[in-house]
PDB file of C-alpha atoms in Angstrom:
ATOM      1  CA  MET A   1    -128.380  76.042 112.018  1.00  0.00           C
ATOM      2  CA  THR A   2    -125.280  75.961 113.613  1.00  0.00           C
ATOM      3  CA  ASP A   3    -123.621  72.588 115.133  1.00  0.00           C
ATOM      4  CA  PRO A   4    -123.873  73.813 118.790  1.00  0.00           C
ATOM      5  CA  SER A   5    -121.190  70.827 119.280  1.00  0.00           C
ATOM      6  CA  PRO A   6    -118.590  70.856 116.262  1.00  0.00           C
ATOM      7  CA  LEU A   7    -115.967  68.285 116.507  1.00  0.00           C
ATOM      8  CA  PRO A   8    -112.567  70.255 117.192  1.00  0.00           C
ATOM      9  CA  GLY A   9    -109.500  70.173 115.407  1.00  0.00           C
ATOM     10  CA  ARG A  10    -108.559  66.479 113.826  1.00  0.00           C
ATOM     11  CA  GLN A  11    -111.176  64.469 115.085  1.00  0.00           C
ATOM     12  CA  PRO A  12    -113.301  64.356 111.841  1.00  0.00           C
ATOM     13  CA  ARG A  13    -110.374  63.057 110.080  1.00  0.00           C
ATOM     14  CA  ALA A  14    -109.274  60.449 112.615  1.00  0.00           C
ATOM     15  CA  ILE A  15    -112.954  59.287 112.621  1.00  0.00           C
ATOM     16  CA  ARG A  16    -112.843  58.748 108.891  1.00  0.00           C
ATOM     17  CA  ASN A  17    -109.507  56.989 109.179  1.00  0.00           C
ATOM     18  CA  ALA A  18    -110.775  54.739 111.756  1.00  0.00           C
ATOM     19  CA  LEU A  19    -113.815  53.783 109.668  1.00  0.00           C
ATOM     20  CA  ALA A  20    -111.710  53.434 106.489  1.00  0.00           C
ATOM     21  CA  ILE A  21    -109.594  50.954 108.637  1.00  0.00           C
ATOM     22  CA  LEU A  22    -112.799  49.044 109.237  1.00  0.00           C
ATOM     23  CA  GLU A  23    -113.857  48.959 105.861  1.00  0.00           C
ATOM     24  CA  GLU A  24    -110.357  47.799 104.758  1.00  0.00           C
ATOM     25  CA  VAL A  25    -110.255  45.036 107.397  1.00  0.00           C
ATOM     26  CA  VAL A  26    -113.760  43.943 105.894  1.00  0.00           C
ATOM     27  CA  ALA A  27    -112.107  44.121 102.198  1.00  0.00           C
ATOM     28  CA  ALA A  28    -109.082  41.997 103.236  1.00  0.00           C
ATOM     29  CA  GLY A  29    -110.436  39.558 104.778  1.00  0.00           C
ATOM     30  CA  PRO A  30    -108.938  38.341 108.605  1.00  0.00           C
ATOM     31  CA  GLY A  31    -105.236  38.338 108.692  1.00  0.00           C
ATOM     32  CA  VAL A  32    -104.267  41.666 107.126  1.00  0.00           C
ATOM     33  CA  THR A  33    -101.693  43.086 108.486  1.00  0.00           C
ATOM     34  CA  ALA A  34    -100.960  46.542 109.700  1.00  0.00           C
ATOM     35  CA  LYS A  35     -98.510  47.248 106.755  1.00  0.00           C
ATOM     36  CA  GLU A  36    -100.788  46.380 104.399  1.00  0.00           C
ATOM     37  CA  ILE A  37    -103.610  48.346 105.870  1.00  0.00           C
ATOM     38  CA  SER A  38    -101.294  51.784 105.907  1.00  0.00           C
ATOM     39  CA  ALA A  39    -100.224  50.850 102.490  1.00  0.00           C
ATOM     40  CA  ALA A  40    -103.739  50.473 100.832  1.00  0.00           C
ATOM     41  CA  LEU A  41    -105.353  53.568 102.694  1.00  0.00           C
ATOM     42  CA  LYS A  42    -102.285  55.739 102.187  1.00  0.00           C
ATOM     43  CA  LEU A  43    -101.885  56.273 106.220  1.00  0.00           C
ATOM     44  CA  PRO A  44     -98.721  57.075 107.653  1.00  0.00           C
ATOM     45  CA  PRO A  45     -98.199  53.909 109.797  1.00  0.00           C
ATOM     46  CA  ALA A  46     -97.748  55.712 113.335  1.00  0.00           C
ATOM     47  CA  THR A  47    -101.388  56.607 112.542  1.00  0.00           C
ATOM     48  CA  THR A  48    -102.230  53.568 111.357  1.00  0.00           C
ATOM     49  CA  TYR A  49    -100.617  51.653 114.357  1.00  0.00           C
ATOM     50  CA  ARG A  50    -102.395  54.211 116.591  1.00  0.00           C
ATOM     51  CA  LEU A  51    -106.010  53.402 115.174  1.00  0.00           C
ATOM     52  CA  LEU A  52    -105.696  50.063 115.083  1.00  0.00           C
ATOM     53  CA  ASN A  53    -104.542  49.711 118.779  1.00  0.00           C
ATOM     54  CA  LEU A  54    -107.367  52.290 119.342  1.00  0.00           C
ATOM     55  CA  LEU A  55    -109.848  49.563 117.601  1.00  0.00           C
ATOM     56  CA  VAL A  56    -108.625  46.818 119.097  1.00  0.00           C
ATOM     57  CA  GLY A  57    -109.000  48.377 122.918  1.00  0.00           C
ATOM     58  CA  GLU A  58    -112.477  49.069 122.067  1.00  0.00           C
ATOM     59  CA  GLU A  59    -113.347  45.521 120.271  1.00  0.00           C
ATOM     60  CA  TYR A  60    -113.941  46.491 116.834  1.00  0.00           C
ATOM     61  CA  LEU A  61    -110.891  44.561 116.121  1.00  0.00           C
ATOM     62  CA  VAL A  62    -108.804  41.629 117.395  1.00  0.00           C
ATOM     63  CA  ARG A  63    -105.437  40.628 116.874  1.00  0.00           C
ATOM     64  CA  LEU A  64    -104.915  36.863 115.519  1.00  0.00           C
ATOM     65  CA  PRO A  65    -103.162  35.174 117.781  1.00  0.00           C
ATOM     66  CA  ASP A  66     -99.963  35.084 115.465  1.00  0.00           C
ATOM     67  CA  LEU A  67     -99.681  38.826 116.143  1.00  0.00           C
ATOM     68  CA  ARG A  68     -99.344  39.339 112.829  1.00  0.00           C
ATOM     69  CA  GLY A  69    -102.774  40.453 111.345  1.00  0.00           C
ATOM     70  CA  PHE A  70    -106.149  41.939 112.450  1.00  0.00           C
ATOM     71  CA  ALA A  71    -109.672  40.497 112.232  1.00  0.00           C
ATOM     72  CA  LEU A  72    -113.254  42.370 113.016  1.00  0.00           C
ATOM     73  CA  GLY A  73    -113.942  42.171 116.551  1.00  0.00           C
ATOM     74  CA  ARG A  74    -117.470  41.331 118.727  1.00  0.00           C
ATOM     75  CA  ARG A  75    -118.443  44.732 118.542  1.00  0.00           C
ATOM     76  CA  ALA A  76    -118.085  45.194 114.941  1.00  0.00           C
ATOM     77  CA  ALA A  77    -120.682  42.650 114.668  1.00  0.00           C
ATOM     78  CA  ARG A  78    -123.192  45.288 116.114  1.00  0.00           C
ATOM     79  CA  LEU A  79    -122.490  47.690 113.329  1.00  0.00           C
ATOM     80  CA  SER A  80    -124.864  45.946 110.750  1.00  0.00           C
ATOM     81  CA  LEU A  81    -128.520  45.021 111.285  1.00  0.00           C
ATOM     82  CA  PRO A  82    -129.053  41.451 112.488  1.00  0.00           C
ATOM     83  CA  LEU A  83    -130.469  39.091 109.907  1.00  0.00           C
ATOM     84  CA  SER A  84    -133.500  37.120 111.024  1.00  0.00           C
ATOM     85  CA  THR A  85    -131.736  33.335 109.697  1.00  0.00           C
ATOM     86  CA  ARG A  86    -134.363  30.341 110.206  1.00  0.00           C
ATOM     87  CA  PRO A  87    -132.810  27.896 112.029  1.00  0.00           C
ATOM     88  CA  PRO A  88    -132.285  24.409 109.801  1.00  0.00           C
ATOM     89  CA  ALA A  89    -135.366  22.087 109.900  1.00  0.00           C
ATOM     90  CA  ALA A  90    -133.787  19.686 111.934  1.00  0.00           C
ATOM     91  CA  ALA A  91    -133.277  22.189 114.853  1.00  0.00           C
ATOM     92  CA  ARG A  92    -136.809  23.494 114.414  1.00  0.00           C
ATOM     93  CA  ALA A  93    -137.790  19.889 114.785  1.00  0.00           C
ATOM     94  CA  ILE A  94    -136.093  19.284 118.172  1.00  0.00           C
ATOM     95  CA  VAL A  95    -137.616  22.870 119.467  1.00  0.00           C
ATOM     96  CA  GLU A  96    -141.316  21.443 118.176  1.00  0.00           C
ATOM     97  CA  HIS A  97    -140.200  18.487 120.275  1.00  0.00           C
ATOM     98  CA  LEU A  98    -139.848  20.657 123.529  1.00  0.00           C
ATOM     99  CA  ARG A  99    -142.967  22.289 122.697  1.00  0.00           C
ATOM    100  CA  GLY A 100    -144.751  19.077 122.712  1.00  0.00           C
ATOM    101  CA  ASN A 101    -143.672  18.165 126.063  1.00  0.00           C
ATOM    102  CA  VAL A 102    -144.000  21.124 128.013  1.00  0.00           C
ATOM    103  CA  ARG A 103    -147.051  23.409 128.731  1.00  0.00           C
ATOM    104  CA  TRP A 104    -145.068  26.692 128.645  1.00  0.00           C
ATOM    105  CA  GLY A 105    -144.095  29.137 125.720  1.00  0.00           C
ATOM    106  CA  VAL A 106    -140.638  27.626 124.108  1.00  0.00           C
ATOM    107  CA  HIS A 107    -138.341  30.229 122.061  1.00  0.00           C
ATOM    108  CA  LEU A 108    -134.912  29.836 120.217  1.00  0.00           C
ATOM    109  CA  ALA A 109    -132.882  32.973 120.101  1.00  0.00           C
ATOM    110  CA  SER A 110    -129.749  33.365 117.933  1.00  0.00           C
ATOM    111  CA  PHE A 111    -126.709  34.989 119.340  1.00  0.00           C
ATOM    112  CA  SER A 112    -124.353  34.966 116.820  1.00  0.00           C
ATOM    113  CA  SER A 113    -124.670  38.801 115.561  1.00  0.00           C
ATOM    114  CA  GLY A 114    -123.807  39.810 119.228  1.00  0.00           C
ATOM    115  CA  ARG A 115    -127.072  40.517 119.621  1.00  0.00           C
ATOM    116  CA  LEU A 116    -130.695  38.910 120.925  1.00  0.00           C
ATOM    117  CA  VAL A 117    -132.508  37.889 117.576  1.00  0.00           C
ATOM    118  CA  LEU A 118    -135.347  35.627 118.146  1.00  0.00           C
ATOM    119  CA  ILE A 119    -134.981  32.414 115.173  1.00  0.00           C
ATOM    120  CA  ASP A 120    -137.851  30.524 116.757  1.00  0.00           C
ATOM    121  CA  ALA A 121    -140.471  32.232 118.707  1.00  0.00           C
ATOM    122  CA  ASP A 122    -143.384  30.361 119.896  1.00  0.00           C
ATOM    123  CA  ARG A 123    -146.820  31.279 117.832  1.00  0.00           C
ATOM    124  CA  ASP A 124    -149.059  30.067 120.664  1.00  0.00           C
ATOM    125  CA  HIS A 125    -147.049  31.883 123.347  1.00  0.00           C
ATOM    126  CA  PRO A 126    -145.927  35.293 121.517  1.00  0.00           C
ATOM    127  CA  PRO A 127    -142.645  36.387 123.540  1.00  0.00           C
ATOM    128  CA  THR A 128    -142.559  40.125 124.403  1.00  0.00           C
ATOM    129  CA  ASP A 129    -141.472  42.406 121.256  1.00  0.00           C
ATOM    130  CA  GLU A 130    -138.156  41.443 119.697  1.00  0.00           C
ATOM    131  CA  ALA A 131    -136.800  44.957 119.246  1.00  0.00           C
ATOM    132  CA  VAL A 132    -137.828  45.239 123.550  1.00  0.00           C
ATOM    133  CA  LEU A 133    -136.057  41.855 124.317  1.00  0.00           C
ATOM    134  CA  ALA A 134    -132.777  43.560 122.481  1.00  0.00           C
ATOM    135  CA  ARG A 135    -132.709  46.968 123.758  1.00  0.00           C
ATOM    136  CA  TYR A 136    -133.274  46.011 127.283  1.00  0.00           C
ATOM    137  CA  PRO A 137    -131.699  42.278 127.412  1.00  0.00           C
ATOM    138  CA  TYR A 138    -130.933  42.706 131.351  1.00  0.00           C
ATOM    139  CA  ALA A 139    -134.969  42.143 131.835  1.00  0.00           C
ATOM    140  CA  CYS A 140    -135.187  38.820 129.931  1.00  0.00           C
ATOM    141  CA  ALA A 141    -133.536  35.409 130.561  1.00  0.00           C
ATOM    142  CA  LEU A 142    -132.458  35.112 127.269  1.00  0.00           C
ATOM    143  CA  GLY A 143    -130.994  38.605 127.121  1.00  0.00           C
ATOM    144  CA  LYS A 144    -128.965  38.006 130.889  1.00  0.00           C
ATOM    145  CA  LEU A 145    -127.446  34.871 129.031  1.00  0.00           C
ATOM    146  CA  LEU A 146    -125.833  37.006 126.397  1.00  0.00           C
ATOM    147  CA  LEU A 147    -125.112  39.582 129.135  1.00  0.00           C
ATOM    148  CA  ALA A 148    -123.359  37.099 131.378  1.00  0.00           C
ATOM    149  CA  GLU A 149    -120.779  36.034 128.682  1.00  0.00           C
ATOM    150  CA  GLN A 150    -119.602  39.783 128.212  1.00  0.00           C
ATOM    151  CA  PRO A 151    -116.433  41.409 129.581  1.00  0.00           C
ATOM    152  CA  ASP A 152    -118.575  44.511 130.788  1.00  0.00           C
ATOM    153  CA  TRP A 153    -122.139  43.985 130.073  1.00  0.00           C
ATOM    154  CA  ARG A 154    -122.409  47.563 130.548  1.00  0.00           C
ATOM    155  CA  ALA A 155    -120.955  48.070 126.927  1.00  0.00           C
ATOM    156  CA  MET A 156    -124.360  46.828 125.841  1.00  0.00           C
ATOM    157  CA  VAL A 157    -126.870  48.311 128.120  1.00  0.00           C
ATOM    158  CA  ARG A 158    -127.949  51.880 126.937  1.00  0.00           C
ATOM    159  CA  GLU A 159    -130.428  52.423 129.901  1.00  0.00           C
ATOM    160  CA  LEU A 160    -131.825  50.285 133.126  1.00  0.00           C
ATOM    161  CA  ARG A 161    -135.451  51.162 132.646  1.00  0.00           C
ATOM    162  CA  GLY A 162    -137.772  49.439 135.294  1.00  0.00           C
ATOM    163  CA  PHE A 163    -140.721  47.722 133.465  1.00  0.00           C
ATOM    164  CA  THR A 164    -142.374  46.791 136.884  1.00  0.00           C
ATOM    165  CA  ASN A 165    -141.326  46.615 140.216  1.00  0.00           C
ATOM    166  CA  HIS A 166    -139.523  43.527 139.413  1.00  0.00           C
ATOM    167  CA  THR A 167    -137.243  44.735 137.319  1.00  0.00           C
ATOM    168  CA  VAL A 168    -133.379  44.438 138.380  1.00  0.00           C
ATOM    169  CA  VAL A 169    -132.517  47.820 137.864  1.00  0.00           C
ATOM    170  CA  GLY A 170    -129.409  48.420 140.372  1.00  0.00           C
ATOM    171  CA  ARG A 171    -126.029  47.704 138.814  1.00  0.00           C
ATOM    172  CA  ALA A 172    -124.719  46.167 142.014  1.00  0.00           C
ATOM    173  CA  GLU A 173    -127.704  43.628 141.936  1.00  0.00           C
ATOM    174  CA  LEU A 174    -127.248  43.083 138.023  1.00  0.00           C
ATOM    175  CA  ASP A 175    -123.787  42.473 138.563  1.00  0.00           C
ATOM    176  CA  THR A 176    -124.602  40.028 141.286  1.00  0.00           C
ATOM    177  CA  ASN A 177    -127.517  38.489 139.040  1.00  0.00           C
ATOM    178  CA  LEU A 178    -125.273  38.066 136.142  1.00  0.00           C
ATOM    179  CA  ARG A 179    -122.227  36.360 137.703  1.00  0.00           C
ATOM    180  CA  GLU A 180    -124.645  33.810 139.116  1.00  0.00           C
ATOM    181  CA  VAL A 181    -126.255  33.026 135.404  1.00  0.00           C
ATOM    182  CA  ALA A 182    -122.331  32.512 134.435  1.00  0.00           C
ATOM    183  CA  SER A 183    -121.742  30.453 137.275  1.00  0.00           C
ATOM    184  CA  THR A 184    -124.834  27.854 137.002  1.00  0.00           C
ATOM    185  CA  GLY A 185    -125.364  28.197 133.038  1.00  0.00           C
ATOM    186  CA  VAL A 186    -129.185  28.974 133.672  1.00  0.00           C
ATOM    187  CA  ALA A 187    -130.734  32.430 133.518  1.00  0.00           C
ATOM    188  CA  ARG A 188    -134.151  33.380 134.927  1.00  0.00           C
ATOM    189  CA  GLN A 189    -136.439  36.518 135.471  1.00  0.00           C
ATOM    190  CA  CYS A 190    -139.886  36.652 137.176  1.00  0.00           C
ATOM    191  CA  GLY A 191    -142.264  39.602 136.243  1.00  0.00           C
ATOM    192  CA  GLU A 192    -139.309  41.842 135.189  1.00  0.00           C
ATOM    193  CA  LEU A 193    -140.991  42.680 131.717  1.00  0.00           C
ATOM    194  CA  ARG A 194    -144.479  41.824 132.659  1.00  0.00           C
ATOM    195  CA  THR A 195    -145.726  41.176 135.720  1.00  0.00           C
ATOM    196  CA  ASP A 196    -147.800  37.658 134.714  1.00  0.00           C
ATOM    197  CA  ARG A 197    -144.841  36.399 132.866  1.00  0.00           C
ATOM    198  CA  GLY A 198    -141.642  34.437 133.709  1.00  0.00           C
ATOM    199  CA  CYS A 199    -138.478  33.212 131.364  1.00  0.00           C
ATOM    200  CA  LEU A 200    -136.214  30.679 132.072  1.00  0.00           C
ATOM    201  CA  ALA A 201    -133.214  30.060 129.735  1.00  0.00           C
ATOM    202  CA  VAL A 202    -130.083  27.996 129.088  1.00  0.00           C
ATOM    203  CA  PRO A 203    -127.302  28.623 127.085  1.00  0.00           C
ATOM    204  CA  ILE A 204    -126.391  26.814 123.366  1.00  0.00           C
ATOM    205  CA  ARG A 205    -122.713  26.784 122.936  1.00  0.00           C
ATOM    206  CA  ASP A 206    -120.526  26.217 119.846  1.00  0.00           C
ATOM    207  CA  HIS A 207    -119.655  22.475 119.682  1.00  0.00           C
ATOM    208  CA  ASP A 208    -115.892  23.056 119.339  1.00  0.00           C
ATOM    209  CA  THR A 209    -115.270  26.377 120.648  1.00  0.00           C
ATOM    210  CA  GLY A 210    -117.431  26.424 123.577  1.00  0.00           C
ATOM    211  CA  ALA A 211    -118.680  30.118 122.369  1.00  0.00           C
ATOM    212  CA  LEU A 212    -122.163  30.837 122.939  1.00  0.00           C
ATOM    213  CA  VAL A 213    -124.327  31.283 119.838  1.00  0.00           C
ATOM    214  CA  ALA A 214    -127.696  30.943 120.852  1.00  0.00           C
ATOM    215  CA  GLY A 215    -130.168  30.549 123.853  1.00  0.00           C
ATOM    216  CA  LEU A 216    -133.521  27.812 124.491  1.00  0.00           C
ATOM    217  CA  ALA A 217    -135.783  29.411 126.772  1.00  0.00           C
ATOM    218  CA  VAL A 218    -139.142  28.619 128.315  1.00  0.00           C
ATOM    219  CA  SER A 219    -141.884  31.262 129.255  1.00  0.00           C
ATOM    220  CA  GLY A 220    -144.544  30.538 131.816  1.00  0.00           C
ATOM    221  CA  PRO A 221    -146.305  32.306 135.099  1.00  0.00           C
ATOM    222  CA  PRO A 222    -143.320  34.273 136.821  1.00  0.00           C
ATOM    223  CA  ASP A 223    -144.091  32.096 140.642  1.00  0.00           C
ATOM    224  CA  ARG A 224    -143.864  28.693 138.776  1.00  0.00           C
ATOM    225  CA  ILE A 225    -140.584  30.030 136.737  1.00  0.00           C
ATOM    226  CA  ALA A 226    -139.191  31.016 140.473  1.00  0.00           C
ATOM    227  CA  GLU A 227    -139.155  27.779 141.313  1.00  0.00           C
ATOM    228  CA  PRO A 228    -135.835  25.386 141.111  1.00  0.00           C
ATOM    229  CA  ASN A 229    -137.638  23.679 138.060  1.00  0.00           C
ATOM    230  CA  THR A 230    -134.849  20.819 138.534  1.00  0.00           C
ATOM    231  CA  GLU A 231    -136.657  18.823 135.702  1.00  0.00           C
ATOM    232  CA  MET A 232    -137.416  21.796 133.349  1.00  0.00           C
ATOM    233  CA  VAL A 233    -133.643  22.834 133.507  1.00  0.00           C
ATOM    234  CA  ALA A 234    -132.551  19.200 132.756  1.00  0.00           C
ATOM    235  CA  LEU A 235    -134.870  18.949 129.992  1.00  0.00           C
ATOM    236  CA  LEU A 236    -134.033  22.391 128.466  1.00  0.00           C
ATOM    237  CA  ARG A 237    -130.303  21.352 128.369  1.00  0.00           C
ATOM    238  CA  LYS A 238    -131.238  18.192 126.754  1.00  0.00           C
ATOM    239  CA  HIS A 239    -132.447  20.032 123.485  1.00  0.00           C
ATOM    240  CA  ALA A 240    -129.996  22.482 124.020  1.00  0.00           C
ATOM    241  CA  ASN A 241    -127.525  19.920 123.562  1.00  0.00           C
ATOM    242  CA  ARG A 242    -129.294  18.427 120.906  1.00  0.00           C
ATOM    243  CA  LEU A 243    -129.325  21.884 119.151  1.00  0.00           C
ATOM    244  CA  ALA A 244    -125.754  22.878 119.447  1.00  0.00           C
ATOM    245  CA  PRO A 245    -124.133  21.075 116.595  1.00  0.00           C
ATOM    246  CA  LEU A 246    -127.092  22.046 114.343  1.00  0.00           C
ATOM    247  CA  LEU A 247    -126.487  26.093 115.077  1.00  0.00           C
ATOM    248  CA  SER A 248    -122.457  26.330 115.394  1.00  0.00           C
TER     249      SER A 248
END
């Protein structure tokens, strides 16, 4: 069968070279220079620099602060399947303590792979399937936390699918929604995935860098989630702060 849209000209070689550069950065470790990559792969310096600039522009690589070397970027983490890492016992105890203080479901998700990965889901209040949450992050509170942190959330969303009449699928409305999440540090969805369930989430940030590493959420009736829930948000933040040094 003939390929209906074969890659023209030099594109296959350029793609192979770009993938080889990514492999070389992984093999050599953070800080490898363009000169070292060029020598290791036997690529002309001009080709190496051109592909490095492309990979940096697409966020698969980053230039280290001293501008001498390169390291894997944010999007490179998405090239591997995320591992569901069980949080340490101390973290699970904090989540369990929160469950003992609320009647709603409590879920803990990791963002360390650049994607939403549930690492402690409430067995008594099962969440929506993790694959759905990861594929449609704009429709869940934990996903909104992750999207609000991105330079451009569109890079992580392939399609805006409406699950219910409440799902926010308008780009302008989602833009506004995510800016509010970034501003307030609180994300919520009210019946966007299921009409009978809503979710409220707060970020967990690296203790030293402030980077988003995880999210802590409660799920419950959407009409109750829509309320200000000042005390609930304070309780979530209190537990998120306790979790931060354990998940950083």
